[in-house]
Amino acid sequence: MDMRILAPTGALGAGFDTAALDRGVAAGPHVIACDAGSTDSGPAALGSGTPKLSAQAVIRDLRLLLKARDTLQVPLIIGSCGTSGRDDGVDWVAGLARTIAAENNLHFKLGLIYSDQPAERLQHLYDEGRIRPLANAPVIERKLFERSHTVAMMGVEPLQELLRDGYDVILAGRASDTALFAALPHLNGADPGLTWHMAKTIECGAACAIPPDANGLLVTLRDDHFDVTTLADGSRLTPRSVAAHTLYENADPFHIAEPSGTLDTTHATYEAADERTVRVRGSRYIEADGYTNKLEGAELVGYQTVIVGGVRDKVVIERLPELLPMAKKYFDAKILDVFDGRVDPDTIDINYRLYGTGTVLAGTEPTPLQPQELGVLITVTAPDQSTAHAISTFVAHASSHLPIPEYDGLVSTLAYPYSPPEMDRGPLYRFTLNHVATGVTPTELFRTTTEEV
């Protein structure tokens, strides 16, 4: 076994150096694979269908990858298209690929894999007790599936079906990041432990390099080890930087779950082959008793207007924690008065985040902070945008003149950097699912279409 896998970047549209890509292409990889999505940026992409990265950025990267694939005549696999892996995200990237192909006289067999889940299917699984919560998952009920946009996360098997049939470009919906890189080696009989570990190592491109960047990595997978090499000028890999990536997005760096089993890196070893290359041995893969597909969902919860302010007055900073609950009571009464009872204050969320007092750690700051100044983020969330904006106008006004007992007369408590201070964010989404579908076959939750481009 001597298989080369090219991961040109950590995310389609993130950008990469053409010289780094050229080095990867010159090495003659057997497959190019690239992730295009994540839940890292929150639920908006899944809820709205709007990709995180711009069409211009995605087109730039996709054009280079399609040309590289054409030069090499090897498969190109892109997963979680459109950030969320929604069906319309797959169609969006497919449309870009067709345009690029027409402009550059490229020809390829295109396979599309869709991962949207209809509410009826999810309700059937729910009724049969085949939707199981993962750690810290929210409580769900049957009607949730009707208002939540849900995708299933595929493993290697839907990808392998298209690889077996000789498809050149595979654009997939929501996929395990690692499955994109493991699909072809796994299909060709590579050691599963090494295969899944190398896939985990390169899933984010050169994120495990020093310094981390958006460029790529090349893996050479052999029978008893794999070598991972950084491609960009001025970057290097160390055993520590490569080993550390097993902790990224995982609670346990030694046991990493996939749809078909668990990667066990307990006995893995890492050694520097040279400044740019690390050799890894000793990983193993434990097959699961049953197959599972992760489910991710998002729903619309309202519309939001935000206000950004700041304060440096020490007295105001000390008083804010006790003044803000009082302000909330005032705003509830104001809402009833202004809207003549047509808006229920319980449907409105007015939230203050005080940056400088432990907001990021959400009340678990190990030692009390004594800031010299505070950044204040106020969010007003309502069932519709016009109501959110209307309420935010008197929230902003009142928040700039909170009553400070130590001062006589009118006091300016918050300073706003923008005029007007109210900024409409638009729709707000929340994640609804962190669950798995159990008792499924590896491909039953996914649909595939093919075409000649």
CSV table of C-alpha atoms in Angstrom, one decimal:
chain,number,residue,atom,x,y,z
A,1,MET,CA,0.0,0.0,0.0
A,2,ASP,CA,1.3,3.4,-1.0
A,3,MET,CA,-1.5,5.9,-1.4
A,4,ARG,CA,-1.3,9.6,-1.5
A,5,ILE,CA,-4.1,11.9,-0.3
A,6,LEU,CA,-4.2,15.6,-0.9
A,7,ALA,CA,-6.0,17.9,1.5
A,8,PRO,CA,-5.5,21.3,-0.3
A,9,THR,CA,-7.2,23.5,2.4
A,10,GLY,CA,-9.2,23.2,5.6
A,11,ALA,CA,-12.4,24.7,4.0
A,12,LEU,CA,-13.5,25.4,0.5
A,13,GLY,CA,-13.4,29.1,0.1
A,14,ALA,CA,-10.9,29.7,2.9
A,15,GLY,CA,-8.1,30.3,0.3
A,16,PHE,CA,-4.7,28.6,-0.2
A,17,ASP,CA,-1.4,29.4,-1.9
A,18,THR,CA,-1.3,28.2,-5.4
A,19,ALA,CA,2.4,27.2,-4.9
A,20,ALA,CA,1.3,24.9,-2.0
A,21,LEU,CA,-1.3,23.3,-4.2
A,22,ASP,CA,1.2,22.9,-7.0
A,23,ARG,CA,3.5,21.0,-4.6
A,24,GLY,CA,0.6,18.7,-3.7
A,25,VAL,CA,-0.3,18.1,-7.3
A,26,ALA,CA,3.3,17.4,-8.3
A,27,ALA,CA,3.4,14.6,-5.7
A,28,GLY,CA,0.8,12.7,-7.7
A,29,PRO,CA,-2.0,12.2,-5.2
A,30,HIS,CA,-4.6,9.4,-5.8
A,31,VAL,CA,-7.5,11.6,-4.6
A,32,ILE,CA,-8.1,15.3,-3.7
A,33,ALA,CA,-10.5,15.9,-0.8
A,34,CYS,CA,-11.8,19.0,0.8
A,35,ASP,CA,-14.3,19.9,3.5
A,36,ALA,CA,-16.6,22.8,2.8
A,37,GLY,CA,-18.6,23.1,6.0
A,38,SER,CA,-19.0,22.9,9.7
A,39,THR,CA,-21.3,23.7,12.6
A,40,ASP,CA,-18.5,25.8,14.2
A,41,SER,CA,-20.0,29.1,13.0
A,42,GLY,CA,-23.4,28.4,14.7
A,43,PRO,CA,-26.8,27.4,13.3
A,44,ALA,CA,-27.4,30.2,10.8
A,45,ALA,CA,-26.1,28.4,7.7
A,46,LEU,CA,-28.2,25.3,8.5
A,47,GLY,CA,-31.3,27.3,9.4
A,48,SER,CA,-31.2,29.8,6.6
A,49,GLY,CA,-29.3,27.9,3.8
A,50,THR,CA,-26.9,30.8,3.4
A,51,PRO,CA,-23.3,29.7,3.1
A,52,LYS,CA,-20.7,31.2,5.4
A,53,LEU,CA,-18.1,32.0,2.8
A,54,SER,CA,-18.8,34.1,-0.3
A,55,ALA,CA,-19.5,32.8,-3.8
A,56,GLN,CA,-16.4,34.6,-5.0
A,57,ALA,CA,-14.1,32.9,-2.5
A,58,VAL,CA,-15.6,29.4,-3.2
A,59,ILE,CA,-15.4,29.9,-7.0
A,60,ARG,CA,-11.7,30.8,-6.7
A,61,ASP,CA,-10.8,27.7,-4.7
A,62,LEU,CA,-13.2,25.4,-6.7
A,63,ARG,CA,-11.7,26.5,-10.0
A,64,LEU,CA,-8.2,25.6,-8.9
A,65,LEU,CA,-9.3,22.2,-7.5
A,66,LEU,CA,-11.2,21.3,-10.6
A,67,LYS,CA,-8.2,22.2,-12.8
A,68,ALA,CA,-5.9,20.2,-10.5
A,69,ARG,CA,-8.3,17.2,-10.7
A,70,ASP,CA,-8.4,17.5,-14.5
A,71,THR,CA,-4.6,17.5,-14.6
A,72,LEU,CA,-4.3,14.4,-12.4
A,73,GLN,CA,-7.4,12.6,-13.6
A,74,VAL,CA,-8.2,11.5,-10.0
A,75,PRO,CA,-11.4,11.9,-7.9
A,76,LEU,CA,-12.2,15.2,-6.2
A,77,ILE,CA,-14.4,14.9,-3.2
A,78,ILE,CA,-16.0,17.9,-1.5
A,79,GLY,CA,-18.2,17.5,1.6
A,80,SER,CA,-20.7,19.6,3.6
A,81,CYS,CA,-21.3,21.8,0.6
A,82,GLY,CA,-22.6,25.3,1.3
A,83,THR,CA,-21.3,25.2,4.9
A,84,SER,CA,-24.3,23.2,6.4
A,85,GLY,CA,-24.5,20.4,3.8
A,86,ARG,CA,-28.1,21.2,3.0
A,87,ASP,CA,-29.5,20.1,-0.3
A,88,ASP,CA,-29.5,23.6,-1.6
A,89,GLY,CA,-25.9,23.9,-0.6
A,90,VAL,CA,-25.0,20.9,-2.7
A,91,ASP,CA,-27.0,22.4,-5.6
A,92,TRP,CA,-25.2,25.8,-5.1
A,93,VAL,CA,-21.7,24.3,-5.4
A,94,ALA,CA,-22.8,22.1,-8.2
A,95,GLY,CA,-24.0,25.1,-10.1
A,96,LEU,CA,-20.7,26.8,-9.6
A,97,ALA,CA,-18.8,23.7,-10.8
A,98,ARG,CA,-20.9,23.6,-14.0
A,99,THR,CA,-20.1,27.2,-14.7
A,100,ILE,CA,-16.4,26.7,-14.1
A,101,ALA,CA,-16.4,23.7,-16.3
A,102,ALA,CA,-18.0,25.5,-19.2
A,103,GLU,CA,-15.6,28.5,-18.9
A,104,ASN,CA,-12.5,26.3,-18.7
A,105,ASN,CA,-13.5,23.4,-21.1
A,106,LEU,CA,-13.5,20.8,-18.3
A,107,HIS,CA,-15.3,17.5,-18.5
A,108,PHE,CA,-16.1,15.2,-15.7
A,109,LYS,CA,-18.7,12.7,-14.3
A,110,LEU,CA,-20.4,14.5,-11.4
A,111,GLY,CA,-22.1,12.8,-8.5
A,112,LEU,CA,-24.2,14.6,-6.0
A,113,ILE,CA,-25.2,13.2,-2.5
A,114,TYR,CA,-28.0,14.8,-0.6
A,115,SER,CA,-28.5,14.7,3.2
A,116,ASP,CA,-31.6,16.7,4.0
A,117,GLN,CA,-34.0,14.7,6.2
A,118,PRO,CA,-37.8,15.0,5.6
A,119,ALA,CA,-39.9,15.4,8.8
A,120,GLU,CA,-41.9,12.3,8.1
A,121,ARG,CA,-38.8,10.1,8.1
A,122,LEU,CA,-37.5,11.6,11.3
A,123,GLN,CA,-40.9,11.2,13.0
A,124,HIS,CA,-40.9,7.6,12.0
A,125,LEU,CA,-37.4,7.1,13.5
A,126,TYR,CA,-38.5,9.0,16.6
A,127,ASP,CA,-41.7,6.9,17.0
A,128,GLU,CA,-39.6,3.7,16.8
A,129,GLY,CA,-37.1,5.0,19.5
A,130,ARG,CA,-34.3,5.1,17.0
A,131,ILE,CA,-33.2,8.7,17.6
A,132,ARG,CA,-30.7,8.8,20.5
A,133,PRO,CA,-29.3,11.9,22.2
A,134,LEU,CA,-25.6,12.6,22.3
A,135,ALA,CA,-23.9,14.2,25.3
A,136,ASN,CA,-25.6,17.5,26.4
A,137,ALA,CA,-28.2,17.2,23.6
A,138,PRO,CA,-31.4,19.2,24.0
A,139,VAL,CA,-34.7,17.5,24.8
A,140,ILE,CA,-36.8,17.0,21.7
A,141,GLU,CA,-40.4,16.2,20.9
A,142,ARG,CA,-42.1,14.9,17.7
A,143,LYS,CA,-43.3,18.2,16.3
A,144,LEU,CA,-39.8,19.6,16.4
A,145,PHE,CA,-39.0,17.9,13.1
A,146,GLU,CA,-41.7,19.9,11.3
A,147,ARG,CA,-40.1,23.3,12.1
A,148,SER,CA,-36.4,22.3,12.1
A,149,HIS,CA,-34.2,21.9,9.0
A,150,THR,CA,-32.3,18.7,9.6
A,151,VAL,CA,-29.4,17.0,7.9
A,152,ALA,CA,-27.8,13.6,8.5
A,153,MET,CA,-24.0,13.3,8.6
A,154,MET,CA,-22.8,10.6,6.2
A,155,GLY,CA,-19.8,8.3,6.6
A,156,VAL,CA,-17.6,6.9,3.8
A,157,GLU,CA,-20.2,4.5,2.3
A,158,PRO,CA,-22.3,7.0,0.1
A,159,LEU,CA,-19.0,8.4,-1.2
A,160,GLN,CA,-17.7,4.9,-2.0
A,161,GLU,CA,-20.7,4.0,-4.1
A,162,LEU,CA,-19.8,6.9,-6.5
A,163,LEU,CA,-16.1,6.1,-6.3
A,164,ARG,CA,-16.8,2.5,-7.3
A,165,ASP,CA,-18.7,3.7,-10.3
A,166,GLY,CA,-15.9,6.0,-11.5
A,167,TYR,CA,-17.3,9.4,-10.7
A,168,ASP,CA,-14.7,12.2,-11.0
A,169,VAL,CA,-16.2,14.9,-8.9
A,170,ILE,CA,-18.3,14.1,-5.8
A,171,LEU,CA,-20.2,16.9,-4.1
A,172,ALA,CA,-21.7,15.8,-0.9
A,173,GLY,CA,-24.1,17.2,1.7
A,174,ARG,CA,-23.3,17.0,5.4
A,175,ALA,CA,-20.5,14.6,5.8
A,176,SER,CA,-18.1,13.5,8.5
A,177,ASP,CA,-15.0,15.6,7.8
A,178,THR,CA,-12.8,12.5,8.0
A,179,ALA,CA,-15.0,10.4,5.7
A,180,LEU,CA,-13.9,12.6,2.8
A,181,PHE,CA,-10.3,11.5,3.1
A,182,ALA,CA,-10.9,8.0,4.3
A,183,ALA,CA,-13.3,6.9,1.6
A,184,LEU,CA,-10.9,5.9,-1.1
A,185,PRO,CA,-8.2,4.3,1.1
A,186,HIS,CA,-10.9,2.4,3.0
A,187,LEU,CA,-12.3,1.2,-0.3
A,188,ASN,CA,-8.9,0.0,-1.4
A,189,GLY,CA,-8.3,-2.0,1.7
A,190,ALA,CA,-6.0,0.2,3.7
A,191,ASP,CA,-5.5,-0.4,7.4
A,192,PRO,CA,-8.6,1.2,9.0
A,193,GLY,CA,-6.9,2.5,12.1
A,194,LEU,CA,-4.2,4.4,10.0
A,195,THR,CA,-6.8,5.4,7.5
A,196,TRP,CA,-9.1,7.1,10.0
A,197,HIS,CA,-6.2,8.6,11.9
A,198,MET,CA,-4.7,10.2,8.8
A,199,ALA,CA,-8.1,11.5,7.9
A,200,LYS,CA,-8.5,13.1,11.3
A,201,THR,CA,-5.1,14.6,10.9
A,202,ILE,CA,-5.7,16.3,7.6
A,203,GLU,CA,-9.4,17.1,7.9
A,204,CYS,CA,-8.7,20.8,8.5
A,205,GLY,CA,-5.8,21.1,6.1
A,206,ALA,CA,-2.8,22.7,7.6
A,207,ALA,CA,-4.5,23.6,10.9
A,208,CYS,CA,-2.0,21.3,12.6
A,209,ALA,CA,1.0,23.0,11.0
A,210,ILE,CA,3.2,25.6,12.7
A,211,PRO,CA,2.0,28.2,12.1
A,212,PRO,CA,-1.6,27.1,11.4
A,213,ASP,CA,-2.9,28.3,8.1
A,214,ALA,CA,-5.5,27.7,5.3
A,215,ASN,CA,-3.0,25.7,3.1
A,216,GLY,CA,-2.9,22.0,2.6
A,217,LEU,CA,-1.3,18.8,3.7
A,218,LEU,CA,-0.2,15.6,1.8
A,219,VAL,CA,-0.5,12.2,3.3
A,220,THR,CA,1.3,9.1,2.1
A,221,LEU,CA,-0.5,6.1,3.5
A,222,ARG,CA,1.4,2.8,3.8
A,223,ASP,CA,0.8,-0.6,5.4
A,224,ASP,CA,2.1,0.2,8.9
A,225,HIS,CA,2.3,4.0,9.0
A,226,PHE,CA,1.4,7.2,7.4
A,227,ASP,CA,3.5,10.3,6.6
A,228,VAL,CA,1.9,13.7,6.7
A,229,THR,CA,3.7,16.6,5.1
A,230,THR,CA,3.0,20.3,5.1
A,231,LEU,CA,3.0,22.0,1.6
A,232,ALA,CA,3.3,25.8,2.3
A,233,ASP,CA,6.5,27.7,2.4
A,234,GLY,CA,7.5,28.6,6.0
A,235,SER,CA,5.4,26.0,7.7
A,236,ARG,CA,6.4,22.9,9.5
A,237,LEU,CA,5.0,19.9,11.4
A,238,THR,CA,6.1,18.5,14.7
A,239,PRO,CA,5.0,15.3,16.5
A,240,ARG,CA,3.3,17.5,19.1
A,241,SER,CA,1.3,19.6,16.6
A,242,VAL,CA,0.1,16.5,14.7
A,243,ALA,CA,-0.8,14.7,17.9
A,244,ALA,CA,-2.6,17.8,19.3
A,245,HIS,CA,-5.1,17.7,16.4
A,246,THR,CA,-6.8,14.6,17.8
A,247,LEU,CA,-8.1,16.9,20.6
A,248,TYR,CA,-9.6,19.4,18.2
A,249,GLU,CA,-13.4,19.2,18.4
A,250,ASN,CA,-13.1,16.1,20.6
A,251,ALA,CA,-13.6,15.6,24.4
A,252,ASP,CA,-11.3,12.6,24.3
A,253,PRO,CA,-8.2,12.7,22.1
A,254,PHE,CA,-7.8,8.9,22.2
A,255,HIS,CA,-11.3,7.8,21.2
A,256,ILE,CA,-12.9,9.6,18.2
A,257,ALA,CA,-16.3,8.5,17.1
A,258,GLU,CA,-17.3,7.9,13.5
A,259,PRO,CA,-20.6,6.5,12.1
A,260,SER,CA,-19.2,3.0,11.8
A,261,GLY,CA,-17.0,2.8,14.9
A,262,THR,CA,-14.3,4.5,16.9
A,263,LEU,CA,-10.7,5.6,16.1
A,264,ASP,CA,-8.4,4.6,19.0
A,265,THR,CA,-5.2,6.6,19.1
A,266,THR,CA,-4.1,5.4,22.6
A,267,HIS,CA,-1.0,3.6,21.3
A,268,ALA,CA,-0.3,5.9,18.4
A,269,THR,CA,3.3,7.1,18.0
A,270,TYR,CA,4.5,10.3,16.3
A,271,GLU,CA,8.0,10.9,15.1
A,272,ALA,CA,9.6,13.7,13.0
A,273,ALA,CA,10.8,12.4,9.6
A,274,ASP,CA,12.0,15.9,8.8
A,275,GLU,CA,11.0,19.4,9.5
A,276,ARG,CA,7.9,19.2,7.3
A,277,THR,CA,6.9,15.6,7.8
A,278,VAL,CA,5.7,13.5,10.7
A,279,ARG,CA,5.3,9.7,10.7
A,280,VAL,CA,2.4,8.1,12.6
A,281,ARG,CA,2.0,4.5,13.6
A,282,GLY,CA,0.0,2.4,16.0
A,283,SER,CA,-3.6,3.6,15.5
A,284,ARG,CA,-6.5,1.2,15.4
A,285,TYR,CA,-10.2,1.2,14.6
A,286,ILE,CA,-12.9,-0.4,16.6
A,287,GLU,CA,-16.0,-1.3,14.6
A,288,ALA,CA,-19.3,-0.4,16.3
A,289,ASP,CA,-22.0,-2.9,17.1
A,290,GLY,CA,-24.4,-0.8,15.0
A,291,TYR,CA,-24.3,1.9,12.5
A,292,THR,CA,-25.3,5.5,13.4
A,293,ASN,CA,-25.7,8.8,11.5
A,294,LYS,CA,-25.5,12.1,13.4
A,295,LEU,CA,-28.4,14.4,13.0
A,296,GLU,CA,-28.1,18.2,13.0
A,297,GLY,CA,-31.0,20.6,13.0
A,298,ALA,CA,-31.7,24.3,13.2
A,299,GLU,CA,-34.8,26.3,13.5
A,300,LEU,CA,-35.8,30.0,13.3
A,301,VAL,CA,-36.4,31.5,16.8
A,302,GLY,CA,-37.0,35.1,16.0
A,303,TYR,CA,-35.5,38.3,14.7
A,304,GLN,CA,-32.8,40.3,16.4
A,305,THR,CA,-31.6,43.9,16.7
A,306,VAL,CA,-28.2,44.6,18.4
A,307,ILE,CA,-26.7,47.6,20.1
A,308,VAL,CA,-23.0,47.9,20.9
A,309,GLY,CA,-21.8,50.3,23.6
A,310,GLY,CA,-19.1,50.8,26.1
A,311,VAL,CA,-18.4,52.4,29.5
A,312,ARG,CA,-15.3,53.4,31.4
A,313,ASP,CA,-16.7,55.0,34.5
A,314,LYS,CA,-15.8,52.8,37.5
A,315,VAL,CA,-19.0,53.7,39.4
A,316,VAL,CA,-21.2,52.7,36.4
A,317,ILE,CA,-19.3,49.5,35.9
A,318,GLU,CA,-19.8,48.5,39.5
A,319,ARG,CA,-23.5,49.4,39.4
A,320,LEU,CA,-24.5,47.7,36.1
A,321,PRO,CA,-25.1,44.2,37.5
A,322,GLU,CA,-27.8,45.5,39.9
A,323,LEU,CA,-29.2,48.1,37.5
A,324,LEU,CA,-29.8,45.8,34.5
A,325,PRO,CA,-32.5,43.6,36.3
A,326,MET,CA,-34.3,46.8,37.2
A,327,ALA,CA,-34.1,47.9,33.6
A,328,LYS,CA,-35.7,44.7,32.5
A,329,LYS,CA,-38.8,45.4,34.6
A,330,TYR,CA,-38.9,48.9,33.2
A,331,PHE,CA,-38.7,47.5,29.6
A,332,ASP,CA,-41.5,45.0,30.2
A,333,ALA,CA,-43.8,47.8,31.4
A,334,LYS,CA,-42.7,50.0,28.5
A,335,ILE,CA,-43.5,47.3,25.9
A,336,LEU,CA,-47.0,46.9,27.3
A,337,ASP,CA,-47.5,50.7,27.2
A,338,VAL,CA,-46.0,51.4,23.8
A,339,PHE,CA,-47.7,48.5,22.0
A,340,ASP,CA,-51.0,48.9,23.9
A,341,GLY,CA,-50.9,45.3,25.0
A,342,ARG,CA,-50.5,43.9,21.5
A,343,VAL,CA,-47.0,42.6,22.3
A,344,ASP,CA,-46.4,40.2,25.2
A,345,PRO,CA,-43.2,41.0,27.1
A,346,ASP,CA,-42.6,37.3,27.6
A,347,THR,CA,-42.1,36.9,23.8
A,348,ILE,CA,-39.3,39.5,23.8
A,349,ASP,CA,-35.7,38.7,25.0
A,350,ILE,CA,-33.5,41.7,26.0
A,351,ASN,CA,-30.1,40.6,26.9
A,352,TYR,CA,-27.0,42.4,28.1
A,353,ARG,CA,-23.5,40.9,27.7
A,354,LEU,CA,-20.8,42.7,29.6
A,355,TYR,CA,-17.5,42.0,27.9
A,356,GLY,CA,-14.7,42.4,30.5
A,357,THR,CA,-16.5,40.7,33.4
A,358,GLY,CA,-16.3,37.1,32.3
A,359,THR,CA,-19.0,37.0,29.6
A,360,VAL,CA,-17.1,34.5,27.5
A,361,LEU,CA,-16.9,32.0,30.4
A,362,ALA,CA,-20.6,32.7,31.2
A,363,GLY,CA,-20.3,33.2,34.9
A,364,THR,CA,-17.5,30.7,35.6
A,365,GLU,CA,-14.6,33.1,35.7
A,366,PRO,CA,-12.2,31.5,38.3
A,367,THR,CA,-11.2,34.9,39.8
A,368,PRO,CA,-13.3,38.1,39.9
A,369,LEU,CA,-12.3,40.6,37.2
A,370,GLN,CA,-11.9,44.3,37.9
A,371,PRO,CA,-12.1,45.9,34.4
A,372,GLN,CA,-11.1,49.5,33.7
A,373,GLU,CA,-13.8,49.5,31.0
A,374,LEU,CA,-16.6,47.3,29.6
A,375,GLY,CA,-17.9,46.5,26.2
A,376,VAL,CA,-21.7,46.1,26.3
A,377,LEU,CA,-23.6,44.1,23.7
A,378,ILE,CA,-27.3,44.4,23.9
A,379,THR,CA,-29.5,42.1,21.9
A,380,VAL,CA,-33.3,42.4,21.5
A,381,THR,CA,-35.0,39.4,20.0
A,382,ALA,CA,-38.7,39.4,19.0
A,383,PRO,CA,-41.0,37.4,16.8
A,384,ASP,CA,-40.5,39.9,13.9
A,385,GLN,CA,-37.9,42.4,12.9
A,386,SER,CA,-40.0,45.5,13.1
A,387,THR,CA,-40.9,44.8,16.7
A,388,ALA,CA,-37.3,44.0,17.6
A,389,HIS,CA,-36.2,47.3,16.1
A,390,ALA,CA,-38.9,49.3,17.7
A,391,ILE,CA,-38.1,48.0,21.2
A,392,SER,CA,-34.4,48.4,20.7
A,393,THR,CA,-34.8,52.2,20.2
A,394,PHE,CA,-36.1,52.7,23.7
A,395,VAL,CA,-33.7,50.1,25.1
A,396,ALA,CA,-30.8,52.0,23.6
A,397,HIS,CA,-32.1,55.3,24.9
A,398,ALA,CA,-32.8,54.1,28.4
A,399,SER,CA,-29.5,52.2,28.6
A,400,SER,CA,-27.5,55.3,27.9
A,401,HIS,CA,-29.0,57.1,30.9
A,402,LEU,CA,-29.4,54.5,33.6
A,403,PRO,CA,-29.9,56.0,37.1
A,404,ILE,CA,-26.7,55.9,39.2
A,405,PRO,CA,-27.3,56.5,42.9
A,406,GLU,CA,-23.9,58.0,43.5
A,407,TYR,CA,-24.5,60.7,40.9
A,408,ASP,CA,-27.0,63.6,41.0
A,409,GLY,CA,-28.9,64.5,37.8
A,410,LEU,CA,-28.7,62.9,34.4
A,411,VAL,CA,-25.8,60.6,33.7
A,412,SER,CA,-24.5,59.2,30.5
A,413,THR,CA,-23.9,55.5,31.3
A,414,LEU,CA,-23.1,53.9,27.9
A,415,ALA,CA,-21.3,55.4,24.9
A,416,TYR,CA,-22.4,54.1,21.4
A,417,PRO,CA,-19.8,54.0,18.6
A,418,TYR,CA,-22.5,54.1,15.9
A,419,SER,CA,-25.4,56.5,15.1
A,420,PRO,CA,-28.0,55.2,15.1
A,421,PRO,CA,-26.9,52.5,17.6
A,422,GLU,CA,-29.6,50.0,16.6
A,423,MET,CA,-28.5,47.5,14.0
A,424,ASP,CA,-30.9,44.8,12.6
A,425,ARG,CA,-29.3,41.4,12.5
A,426,GLY,CA,-32.3,39.7,10.8
A,427,PRO,CA,-33.4,36.1,11.5
A,428,LEU,CA,-32.0,34.3,14.5
A,429,TYR,CA,-31.6,30.5,14.6
A,430,ARG,CA,-30.8,27.9,17.2
A,431,PHE,CA,-29.6,24.3,17.0
A,432,THR,CA,-32.3,21.8,17.7
A,433,LEU,CA,-30.6,18.4,17.5
A,434,ASN,CA,-27.4,16.8,18.7
A,435,HIS,CA,-28.6,13.2,18.2
A,436,VAL,CA,-27.9,10.1,16.2
A,437,ALA,CA,-30.2,7.9,14.1
A,438,THR,CA,-29.7,4.3,15.1
A,439,GLY,CA,-30.5,1.0,13.4
A,440,VAL,CA,-29.8,2.5,9.9
A,441,THR,CA,-27.9,1.2,7.0
A,442,PRO,CA,-24.9,3.3,5.9
A,443,THR,CA,-26.7,4.8,2.8
A,444,GLU,CA,-30.4,4.8,3.5
A,445,LEU,CA,-30.6,8.4,4.8
A,446,PHE,CA,-29.0,9.8,1.6
A,447,ARG,CA,-29.9,10.3,-2.0
A,448,THR,CA,-27.6,10.4,-5.0
A,449,THR,CA,-27.9,11.9,-8.5
A,450,THR,CA,-25.4,11.8,-11.3
A,451,GLU,CA,-24.6,13.6,-14.5
A,452,GLU,CA,-22.0,14.3,-17.2
A,453,VAL,CA,-20.5,17.8,-17.1
